Structure formats: structure tokens, C-alpha cells
PDB file of C-alpha atoms in Angstrom:
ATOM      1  CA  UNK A   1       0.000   0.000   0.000  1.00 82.00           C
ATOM      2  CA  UNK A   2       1.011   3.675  -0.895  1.00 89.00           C
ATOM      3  CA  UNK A   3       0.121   7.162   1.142  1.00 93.00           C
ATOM      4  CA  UNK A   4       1.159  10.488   1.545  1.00 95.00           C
ATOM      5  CA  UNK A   5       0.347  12.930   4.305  1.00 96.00           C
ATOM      6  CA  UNK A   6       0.755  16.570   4.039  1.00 97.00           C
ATOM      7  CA  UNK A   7       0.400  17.328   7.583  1.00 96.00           C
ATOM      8  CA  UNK A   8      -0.553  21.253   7.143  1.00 96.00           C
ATOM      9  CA  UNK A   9      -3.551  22.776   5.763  1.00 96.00           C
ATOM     10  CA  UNK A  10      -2.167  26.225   5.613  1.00 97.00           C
ATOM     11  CA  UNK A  11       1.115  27.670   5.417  1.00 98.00           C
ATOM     12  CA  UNK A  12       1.293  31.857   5.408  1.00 98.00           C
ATOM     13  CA  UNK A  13       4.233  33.158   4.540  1.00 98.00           C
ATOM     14  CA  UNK A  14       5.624  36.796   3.817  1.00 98.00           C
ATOM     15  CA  UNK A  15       6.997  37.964   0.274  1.00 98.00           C
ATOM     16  CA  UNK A  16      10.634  37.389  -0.478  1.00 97.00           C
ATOM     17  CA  UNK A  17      11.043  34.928   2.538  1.00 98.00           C
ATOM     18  CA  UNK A  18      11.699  31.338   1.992  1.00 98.00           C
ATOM     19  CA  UNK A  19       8.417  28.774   1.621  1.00 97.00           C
ATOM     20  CA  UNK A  20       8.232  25.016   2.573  1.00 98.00           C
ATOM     21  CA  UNK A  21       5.522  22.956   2.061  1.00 98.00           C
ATOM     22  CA  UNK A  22       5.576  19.423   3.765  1.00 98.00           C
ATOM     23  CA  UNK A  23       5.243  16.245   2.576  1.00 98.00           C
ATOM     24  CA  UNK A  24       5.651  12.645   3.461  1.00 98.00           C
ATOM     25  CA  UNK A  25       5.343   8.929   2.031  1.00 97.00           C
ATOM     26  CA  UNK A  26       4.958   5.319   2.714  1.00 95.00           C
ATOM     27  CA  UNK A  27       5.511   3.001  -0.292  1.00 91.00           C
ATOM     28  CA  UNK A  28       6.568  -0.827  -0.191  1.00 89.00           C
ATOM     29  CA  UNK A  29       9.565  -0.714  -2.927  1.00 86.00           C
ATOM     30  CA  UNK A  30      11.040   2.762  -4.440  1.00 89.00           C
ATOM     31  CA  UNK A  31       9.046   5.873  -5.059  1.00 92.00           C
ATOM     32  CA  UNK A  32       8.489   8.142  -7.828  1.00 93.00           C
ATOM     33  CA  UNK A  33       7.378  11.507  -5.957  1.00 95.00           C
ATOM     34  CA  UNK A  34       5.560  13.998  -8.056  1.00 97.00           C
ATOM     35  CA  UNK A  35       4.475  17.992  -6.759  1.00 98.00           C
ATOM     36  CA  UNK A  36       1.354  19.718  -8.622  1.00 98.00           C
ATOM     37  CA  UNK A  37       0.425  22.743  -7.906  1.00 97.00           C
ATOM     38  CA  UNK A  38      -3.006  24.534  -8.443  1.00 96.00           C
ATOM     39  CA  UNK A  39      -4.410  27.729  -8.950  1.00 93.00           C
ATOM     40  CA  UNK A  40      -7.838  29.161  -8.074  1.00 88.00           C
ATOM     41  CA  UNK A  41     -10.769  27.291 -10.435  1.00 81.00           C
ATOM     42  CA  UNK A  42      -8.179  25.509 -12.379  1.00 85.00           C
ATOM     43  CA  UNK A  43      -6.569  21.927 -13.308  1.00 89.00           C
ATOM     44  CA  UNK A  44      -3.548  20.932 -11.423  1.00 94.00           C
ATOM     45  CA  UNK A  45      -0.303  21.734 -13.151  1.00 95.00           C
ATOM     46  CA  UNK A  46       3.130  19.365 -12.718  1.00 95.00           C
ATOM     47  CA  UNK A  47       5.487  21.016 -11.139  1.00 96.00           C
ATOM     48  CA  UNK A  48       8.589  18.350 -10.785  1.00 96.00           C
ATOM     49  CA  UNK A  49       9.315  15.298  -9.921  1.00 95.00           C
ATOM     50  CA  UNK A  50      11.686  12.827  -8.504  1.00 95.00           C
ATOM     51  CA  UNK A  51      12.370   9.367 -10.040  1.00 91.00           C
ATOM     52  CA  UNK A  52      16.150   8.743  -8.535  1.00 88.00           C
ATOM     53  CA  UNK A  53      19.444  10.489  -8.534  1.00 87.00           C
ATOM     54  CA  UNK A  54      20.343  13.461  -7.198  1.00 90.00           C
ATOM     55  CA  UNK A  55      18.257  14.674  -3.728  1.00 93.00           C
ATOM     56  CA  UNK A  56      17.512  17.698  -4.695  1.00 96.00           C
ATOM     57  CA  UNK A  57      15.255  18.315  -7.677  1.00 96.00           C
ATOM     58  CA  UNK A  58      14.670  21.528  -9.325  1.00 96.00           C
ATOM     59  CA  UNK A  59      11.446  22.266 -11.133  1.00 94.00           C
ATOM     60  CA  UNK A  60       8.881  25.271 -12.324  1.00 91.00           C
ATOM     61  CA  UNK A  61       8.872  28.602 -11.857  1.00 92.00           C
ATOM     62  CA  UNK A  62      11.792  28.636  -9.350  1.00 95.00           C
ATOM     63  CA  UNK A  63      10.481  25.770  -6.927  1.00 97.00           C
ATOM     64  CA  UNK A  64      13.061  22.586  -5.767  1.00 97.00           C
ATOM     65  CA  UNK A  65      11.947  19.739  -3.363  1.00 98.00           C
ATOM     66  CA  UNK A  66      14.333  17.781  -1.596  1.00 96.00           C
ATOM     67  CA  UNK A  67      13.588  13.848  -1.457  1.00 96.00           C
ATOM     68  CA  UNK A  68      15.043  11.858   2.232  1.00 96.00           C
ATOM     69  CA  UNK A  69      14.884   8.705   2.163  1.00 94.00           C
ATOM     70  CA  UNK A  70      15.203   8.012   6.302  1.00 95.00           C
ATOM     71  CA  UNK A  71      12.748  10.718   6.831  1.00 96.00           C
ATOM     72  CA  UNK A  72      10.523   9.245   3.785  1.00 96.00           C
ATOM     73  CA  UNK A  73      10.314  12.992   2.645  1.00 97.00           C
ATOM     74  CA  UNK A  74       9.644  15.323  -0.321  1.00 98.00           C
ATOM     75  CA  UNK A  75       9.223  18.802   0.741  1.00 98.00           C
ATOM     76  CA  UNK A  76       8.355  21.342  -1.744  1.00 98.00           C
ATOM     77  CA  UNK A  77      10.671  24.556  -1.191  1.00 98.00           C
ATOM     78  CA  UNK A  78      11.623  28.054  -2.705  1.00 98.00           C
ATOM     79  CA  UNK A  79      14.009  30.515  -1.642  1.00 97.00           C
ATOM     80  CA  UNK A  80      11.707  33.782  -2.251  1.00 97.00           C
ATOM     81  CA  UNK A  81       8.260  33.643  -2.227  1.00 97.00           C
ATOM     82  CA  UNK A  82       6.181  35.760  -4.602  1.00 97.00           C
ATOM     83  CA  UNK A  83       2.568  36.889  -3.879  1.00 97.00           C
ATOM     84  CA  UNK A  84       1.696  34.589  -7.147  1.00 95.00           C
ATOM     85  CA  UNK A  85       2.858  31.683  -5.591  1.00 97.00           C
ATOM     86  CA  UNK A  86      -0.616  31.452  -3.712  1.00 97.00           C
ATOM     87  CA  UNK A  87      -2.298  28.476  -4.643  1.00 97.00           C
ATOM     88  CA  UNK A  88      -3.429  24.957  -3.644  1.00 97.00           C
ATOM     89  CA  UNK A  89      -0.054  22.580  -3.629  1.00 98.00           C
ATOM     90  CA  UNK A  90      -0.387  18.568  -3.786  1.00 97.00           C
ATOM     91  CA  UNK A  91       1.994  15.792  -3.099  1.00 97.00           C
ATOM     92  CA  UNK A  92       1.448  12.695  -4.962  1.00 96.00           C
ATOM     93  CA  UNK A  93       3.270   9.346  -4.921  1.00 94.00           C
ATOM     94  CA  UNK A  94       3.406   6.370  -6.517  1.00 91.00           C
ATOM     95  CA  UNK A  95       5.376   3.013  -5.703  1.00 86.00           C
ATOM     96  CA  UNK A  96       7.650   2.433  -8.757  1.00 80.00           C
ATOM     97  CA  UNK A  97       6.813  -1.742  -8.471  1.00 78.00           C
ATOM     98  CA  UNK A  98       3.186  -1.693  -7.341  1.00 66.00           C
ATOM     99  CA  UNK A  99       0.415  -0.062  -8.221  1.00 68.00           C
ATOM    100  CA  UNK A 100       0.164   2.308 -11.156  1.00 80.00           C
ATOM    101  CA  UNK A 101      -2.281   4.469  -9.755  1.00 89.00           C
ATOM    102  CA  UNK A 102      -0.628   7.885  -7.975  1.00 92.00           C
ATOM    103  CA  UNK A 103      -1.236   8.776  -4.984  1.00 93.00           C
ATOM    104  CA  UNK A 104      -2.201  12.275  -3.677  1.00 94.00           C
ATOM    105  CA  UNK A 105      -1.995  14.312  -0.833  1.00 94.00           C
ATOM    106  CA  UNK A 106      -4.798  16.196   0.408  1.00 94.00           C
ATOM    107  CA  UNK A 107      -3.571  19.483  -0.399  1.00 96.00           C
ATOM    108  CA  UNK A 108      -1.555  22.256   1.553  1.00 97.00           C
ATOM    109  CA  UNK A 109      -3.217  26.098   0.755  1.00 97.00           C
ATOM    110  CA  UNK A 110      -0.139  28.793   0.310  1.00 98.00           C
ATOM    111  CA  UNK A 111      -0.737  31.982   1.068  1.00 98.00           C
ATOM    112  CA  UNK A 112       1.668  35.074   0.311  1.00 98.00           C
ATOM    113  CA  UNK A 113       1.357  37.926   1.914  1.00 97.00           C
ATOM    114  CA  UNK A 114       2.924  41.176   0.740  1.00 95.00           C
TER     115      UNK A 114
ATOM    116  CA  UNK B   1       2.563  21.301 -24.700  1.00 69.00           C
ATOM    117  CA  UNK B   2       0.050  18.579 -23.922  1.00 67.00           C
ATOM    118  CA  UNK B   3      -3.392  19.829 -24.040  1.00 90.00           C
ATOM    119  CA  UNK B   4      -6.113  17.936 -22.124  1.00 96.00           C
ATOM    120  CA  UNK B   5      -9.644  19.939 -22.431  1.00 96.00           C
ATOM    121  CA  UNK B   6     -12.668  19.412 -20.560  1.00 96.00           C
ATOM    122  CA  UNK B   7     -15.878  19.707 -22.564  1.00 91.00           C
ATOM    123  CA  UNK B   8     -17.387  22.588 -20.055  1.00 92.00           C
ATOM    124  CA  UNK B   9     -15.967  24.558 -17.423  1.00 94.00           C
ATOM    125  CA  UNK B  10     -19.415  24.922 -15.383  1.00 96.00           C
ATOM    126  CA  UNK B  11     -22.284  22.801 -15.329  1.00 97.00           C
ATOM    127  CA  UNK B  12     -25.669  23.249 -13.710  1.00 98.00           C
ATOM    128  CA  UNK B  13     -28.524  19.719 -13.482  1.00 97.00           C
ATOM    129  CA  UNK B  14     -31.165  18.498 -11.711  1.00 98.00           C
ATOM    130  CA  UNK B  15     -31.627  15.583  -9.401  1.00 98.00           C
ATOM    131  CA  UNK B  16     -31.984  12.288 -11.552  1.00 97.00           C
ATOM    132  CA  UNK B  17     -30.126  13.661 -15.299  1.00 97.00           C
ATOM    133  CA  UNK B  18     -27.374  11.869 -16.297  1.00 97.00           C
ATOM    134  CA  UNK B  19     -24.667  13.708 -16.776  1.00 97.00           C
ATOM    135  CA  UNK B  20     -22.001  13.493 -19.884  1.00 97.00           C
ATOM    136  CA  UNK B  21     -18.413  15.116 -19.233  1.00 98.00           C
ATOM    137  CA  UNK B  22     -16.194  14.507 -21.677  1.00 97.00           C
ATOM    138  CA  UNK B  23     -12.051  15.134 -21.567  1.00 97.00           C
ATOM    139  CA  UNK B  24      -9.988  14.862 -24.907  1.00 97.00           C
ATOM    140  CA  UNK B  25      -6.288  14.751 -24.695  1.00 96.00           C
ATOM    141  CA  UNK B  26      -4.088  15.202 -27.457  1.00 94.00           C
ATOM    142  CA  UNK B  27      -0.866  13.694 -27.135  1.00 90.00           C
ATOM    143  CA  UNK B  28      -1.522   9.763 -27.740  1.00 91.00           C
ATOM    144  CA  UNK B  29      -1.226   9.148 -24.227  1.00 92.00           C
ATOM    145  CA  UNK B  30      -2.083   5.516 -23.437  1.00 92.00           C
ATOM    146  CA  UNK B  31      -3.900   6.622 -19.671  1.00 93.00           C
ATOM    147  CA  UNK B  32      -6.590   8.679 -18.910  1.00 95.00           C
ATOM    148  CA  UNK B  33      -8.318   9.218 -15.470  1.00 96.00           C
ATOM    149  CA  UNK B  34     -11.314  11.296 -13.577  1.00 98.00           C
ATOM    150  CA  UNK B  35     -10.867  12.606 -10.049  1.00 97.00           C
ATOM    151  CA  UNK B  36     -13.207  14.712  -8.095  1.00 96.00           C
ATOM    152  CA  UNK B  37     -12.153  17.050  -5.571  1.00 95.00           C
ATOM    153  CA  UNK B  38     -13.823  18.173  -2.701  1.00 93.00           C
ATOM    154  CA  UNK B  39     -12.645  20.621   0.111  1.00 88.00           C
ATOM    155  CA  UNK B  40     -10.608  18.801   2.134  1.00 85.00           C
ATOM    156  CA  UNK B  41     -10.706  15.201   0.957  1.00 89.00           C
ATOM    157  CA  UNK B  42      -8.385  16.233  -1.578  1.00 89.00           C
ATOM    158  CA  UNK B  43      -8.527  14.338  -4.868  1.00 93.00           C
ATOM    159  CA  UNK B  44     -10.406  10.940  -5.586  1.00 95.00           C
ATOM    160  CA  UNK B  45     -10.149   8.862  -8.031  1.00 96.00           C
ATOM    161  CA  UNK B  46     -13.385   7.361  -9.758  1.00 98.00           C
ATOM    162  CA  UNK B  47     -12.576   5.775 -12.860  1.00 97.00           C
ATOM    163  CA  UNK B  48      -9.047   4.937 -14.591  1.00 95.00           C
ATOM    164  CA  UNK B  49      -8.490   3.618 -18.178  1.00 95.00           C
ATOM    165  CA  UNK B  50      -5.386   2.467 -19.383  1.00 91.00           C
ATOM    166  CA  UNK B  51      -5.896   1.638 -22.809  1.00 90.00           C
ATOM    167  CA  UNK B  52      -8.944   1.905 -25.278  1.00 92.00           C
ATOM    168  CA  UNK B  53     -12.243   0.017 -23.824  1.00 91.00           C
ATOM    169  CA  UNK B  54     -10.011  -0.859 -20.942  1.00 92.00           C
ATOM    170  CA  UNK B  55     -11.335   0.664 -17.545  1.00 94.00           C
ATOM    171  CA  UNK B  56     -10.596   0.301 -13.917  1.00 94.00           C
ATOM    172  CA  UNK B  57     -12.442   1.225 -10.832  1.00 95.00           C
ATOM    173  CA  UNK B  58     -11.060   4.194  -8.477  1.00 94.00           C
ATOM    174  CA  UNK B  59     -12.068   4.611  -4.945  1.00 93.00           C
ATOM    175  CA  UNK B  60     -15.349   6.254  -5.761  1.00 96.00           C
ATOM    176  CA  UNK B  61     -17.092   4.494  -8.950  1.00 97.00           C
ATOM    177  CA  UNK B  62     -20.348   4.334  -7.103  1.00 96.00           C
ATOM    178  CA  UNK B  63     -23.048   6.550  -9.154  1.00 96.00           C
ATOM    179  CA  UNK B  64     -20.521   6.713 -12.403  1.00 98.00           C
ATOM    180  CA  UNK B  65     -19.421   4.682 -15.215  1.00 97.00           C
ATOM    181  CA  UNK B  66     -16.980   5.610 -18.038  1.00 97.00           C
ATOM    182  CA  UNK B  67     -16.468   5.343 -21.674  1.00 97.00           C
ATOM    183  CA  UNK B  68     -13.243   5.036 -23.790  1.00 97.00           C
ATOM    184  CA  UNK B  69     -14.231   4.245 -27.389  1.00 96.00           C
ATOM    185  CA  UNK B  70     -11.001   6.163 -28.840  1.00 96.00           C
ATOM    186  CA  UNK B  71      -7.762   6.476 -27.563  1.00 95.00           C
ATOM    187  CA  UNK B  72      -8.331  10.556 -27.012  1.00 96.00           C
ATOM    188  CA  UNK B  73     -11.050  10.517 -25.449  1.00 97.00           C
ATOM    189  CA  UNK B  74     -12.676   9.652 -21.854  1.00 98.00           C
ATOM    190  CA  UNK B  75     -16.421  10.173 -20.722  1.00 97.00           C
ATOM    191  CA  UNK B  76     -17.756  10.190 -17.184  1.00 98.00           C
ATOM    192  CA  UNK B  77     -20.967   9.318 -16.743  1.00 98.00           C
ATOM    193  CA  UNK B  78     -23.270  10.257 -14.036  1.00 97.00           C
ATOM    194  CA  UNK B  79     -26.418   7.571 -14.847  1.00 94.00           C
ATOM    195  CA  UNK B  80     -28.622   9.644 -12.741  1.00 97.00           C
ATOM    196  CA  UNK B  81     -27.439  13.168 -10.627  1.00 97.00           C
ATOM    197  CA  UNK B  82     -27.581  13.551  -7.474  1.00 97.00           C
ATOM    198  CA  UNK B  83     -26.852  16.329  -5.128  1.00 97.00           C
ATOM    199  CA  UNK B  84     -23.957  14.824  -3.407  1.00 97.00           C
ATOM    200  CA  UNK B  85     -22.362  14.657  -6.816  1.00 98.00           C
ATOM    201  CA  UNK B  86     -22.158  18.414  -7.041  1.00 98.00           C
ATOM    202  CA  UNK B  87     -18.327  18.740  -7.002  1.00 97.00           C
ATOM    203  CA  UNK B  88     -14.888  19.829  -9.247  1.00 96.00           C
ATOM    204  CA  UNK B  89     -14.572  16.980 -11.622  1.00 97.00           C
ATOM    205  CA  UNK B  90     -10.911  16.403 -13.222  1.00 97.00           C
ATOM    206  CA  UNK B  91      -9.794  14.942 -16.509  1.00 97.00           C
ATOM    207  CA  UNK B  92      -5.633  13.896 -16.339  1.00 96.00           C
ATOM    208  CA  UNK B  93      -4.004  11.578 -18.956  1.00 95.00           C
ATOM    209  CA  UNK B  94      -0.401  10.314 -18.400  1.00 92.00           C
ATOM    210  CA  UNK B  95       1.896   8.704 -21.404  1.00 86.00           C
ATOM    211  CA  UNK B  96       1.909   4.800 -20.262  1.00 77.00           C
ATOM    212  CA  UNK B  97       1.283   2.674 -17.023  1.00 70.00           C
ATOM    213  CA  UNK B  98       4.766   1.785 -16.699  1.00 71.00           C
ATOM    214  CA  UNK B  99       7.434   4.874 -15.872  1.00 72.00           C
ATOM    215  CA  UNK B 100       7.579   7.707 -14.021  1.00 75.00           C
ATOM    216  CA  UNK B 101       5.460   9.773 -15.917  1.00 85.00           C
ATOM    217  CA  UNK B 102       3.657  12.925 -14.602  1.00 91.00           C
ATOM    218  CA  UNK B 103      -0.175  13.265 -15.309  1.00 94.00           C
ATOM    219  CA  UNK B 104      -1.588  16.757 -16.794  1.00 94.00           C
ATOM    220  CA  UNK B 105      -4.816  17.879 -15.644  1.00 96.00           C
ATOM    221  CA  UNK B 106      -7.362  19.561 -17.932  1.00 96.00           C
ATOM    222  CA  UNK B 107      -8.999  22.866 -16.709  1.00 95.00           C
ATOM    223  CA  UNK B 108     -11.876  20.863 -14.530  1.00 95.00           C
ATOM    224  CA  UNK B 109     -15.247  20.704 -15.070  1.00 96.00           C
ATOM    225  CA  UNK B 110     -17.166  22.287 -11.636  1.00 96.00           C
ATOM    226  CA  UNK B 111     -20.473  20.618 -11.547  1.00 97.00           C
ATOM    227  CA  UNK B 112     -23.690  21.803 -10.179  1.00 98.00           C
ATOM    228  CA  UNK B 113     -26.615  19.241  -9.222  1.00 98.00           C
ATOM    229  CA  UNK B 114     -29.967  21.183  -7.748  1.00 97.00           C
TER     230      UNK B 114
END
């Protein structure tokens, strides 16, 4: 069996300081670890992904998650928030041997303020 | 850019209609699925095909069935309405089963059942 937890609702955070949105895993064999990110009345949109290889992943519009194994985690982080980085942010997994289904998160709400 | 469209953006029926939502994708992807989302529960997953006339169940199918006559196109079917299927219904396709392939979303169809 595969889950994922994002264990805040909410995170507020101020323009130009750093963001991090949480998220962790359980999968039997090796994951593939996916973020999508989604703005008001809209589709979700990929934002990057980690399959294997280096830790630390860069992806979209200035966003990098870092993937730890012993902590079975894949946080979602930028350096400098921008005000039009609010949105609805999802975690998804999938186990790279099991099922081929994804996944998701419930969803963790960013909200910039200026 | 892979384009996956959604046949309506907003969608307003009564108790008992069934319901047609169609998604078209255009990049020959192999799988195509339909979530809804609800506040707080995230995204669930009601119906998955992963080929032409192939379909598998999500964790939802109750009060939906699906069609894939053509390789670009998936229908969700709501047999008859009802007012607890007034949600945000999402299209995705994704290239094959096997890989770590990332899914893209179409623009979500937000449905309306008085």
C-alpha cells in the first residue's frame, strides 16, 4: 500500500522569505514523488518530480523539493516567495513496483502575503 | 505542450439527469483518469483507463461509469445526478502505465446538481 500525508492545511508566509511545504510517504519498494500545484478554479499543473538520482530536484517557476529517504520525505521549497505563488499545492506518490495508480496528498493552501 | 480539455468549465442539473463530461487529450497518451475534488478530501479517483475500452475502478465508482471508445477521449458518466455529486470533476491523462510519468490535468469541469 502507498500514502502520503501533508500534515498542514495552511502555510502563510511573507513575500521574499523562503516557503516550505511538507510532505511525506509510505511506499513498499522505491518511489516516484511527483508535486502539482493549483491555482484558483483551475486543473492541477506538474510542477517536478523525482524518479532517482540526485536529492535535490529543481522544477517550475523557481520551486526545488528535496527527497530523504530516512525521513521518507519530499518537501516542496523556494528561496523567495512571490505573492503569485498562492495556490493549492499537492503531493502525490506512486510506488515504482506496485500499483500504477498515484497517490495524492490532500492538499496544503499557500498563502503570500505582501 | 500537452493539451487535455474538458468539454465545459461549469455545469448546472437536476436531481436524476445523467450527466455526460467529456475530456480529450491530445498527445496519444495511453492513460486517462477522472478525479473529483472536494474541500478537504483532496482528490479521488473514480474511474481509470489504461488503454482503449479498458477501464478500472477508483475509490469512488459508485453513481458513475466511463467510456473510452477512442484512444483521445474519456467520458464520465453520471447515470442519474444527485446532489452529493455536485463537485470539481478532473480529466488527467499520463503517457503509459509503466514509468515515471507525470499526469496533466485539464482545466476541470465544476459541476452543479440542484
Amino acid at each position: 500500500a502507498q500514502s502520503v500525508a501533508q500534515p498542514e492545511d495552511q502555510v502563510n508566509v511573507a513575500e521574499g522569505n523562503p516557503l516550505t511545504v511538507k510532505c511525506t510517504y509510505s511506499v513498499s519498494g522505491n518511489p516516484y514523488l511527483f508535486w502539482y500545484v493549483q491555482y484558483p478554479n483551475r486543473g492541477l499543473q506538474f510542477l517536478l518530480k523525482y524518479i532517482t538520482g540526485d536529492n535535490l530536484v529543481k522544477g517550475s517557476y523557481g520551486f526545488e523539493a528535496e527527497f530523504n529517504k530516512s525521513q521518507t520525505s519530499f518537501h516542496l521549497k523556494k528561496p523567495s516567495a512571490l505573492v503569485s505563488d498562492s495556490a493549492l499545492y499537492f503531493c502525490a506518490v506512486r510506488d515504482n513496483r506496485g500499483s500504477y495508480i498515484p497517490t495524492f496528498g490532500r492538499g496544503t493552501s499557500l498563502i503570500v502575503h505582501p | 505542450d500537452v493539451k487535455v480539455t474538458q468539454s465545459s468549465r461549469y455545469l448546472v442539473k437536476r436531481t436524476g439527469e445523467k450527466v455526460f463530461l467529456e475530456c480529450v487529450q491530445d498527445m496519444d497518451h495511453e492513460n486517462m483518469f477522472w478525479y473529483r475534488q472536494d474541500p478537504g478530501l483532496g482528490l479521488r479517483l473514480i474511474y481509470f483507463s489504461y488503454d482503449v475500452k479498458m477501464k478500472e475502478k477508483g475509490d469512488i465508482p459508485e453513481g458513475y461509469s466511463v467510456s473510452r471508445e477512442k484512444k483521445e477521449r474519456f467520458s464520465l458518466i453520471l447515470e442519474s445526478a444527485s446532489t452529493n455529486q455536485t463537485s470539481m470533476y478532473l480529466c488527467a491523462s499520463r503517457g503509459t502505465s509503466s514509468g515515471p510519468y507525470e499526469q496533466y490535468f485539464g482545466p476541470g469541469t465544476r459541476l452543479t446538481v440542484t
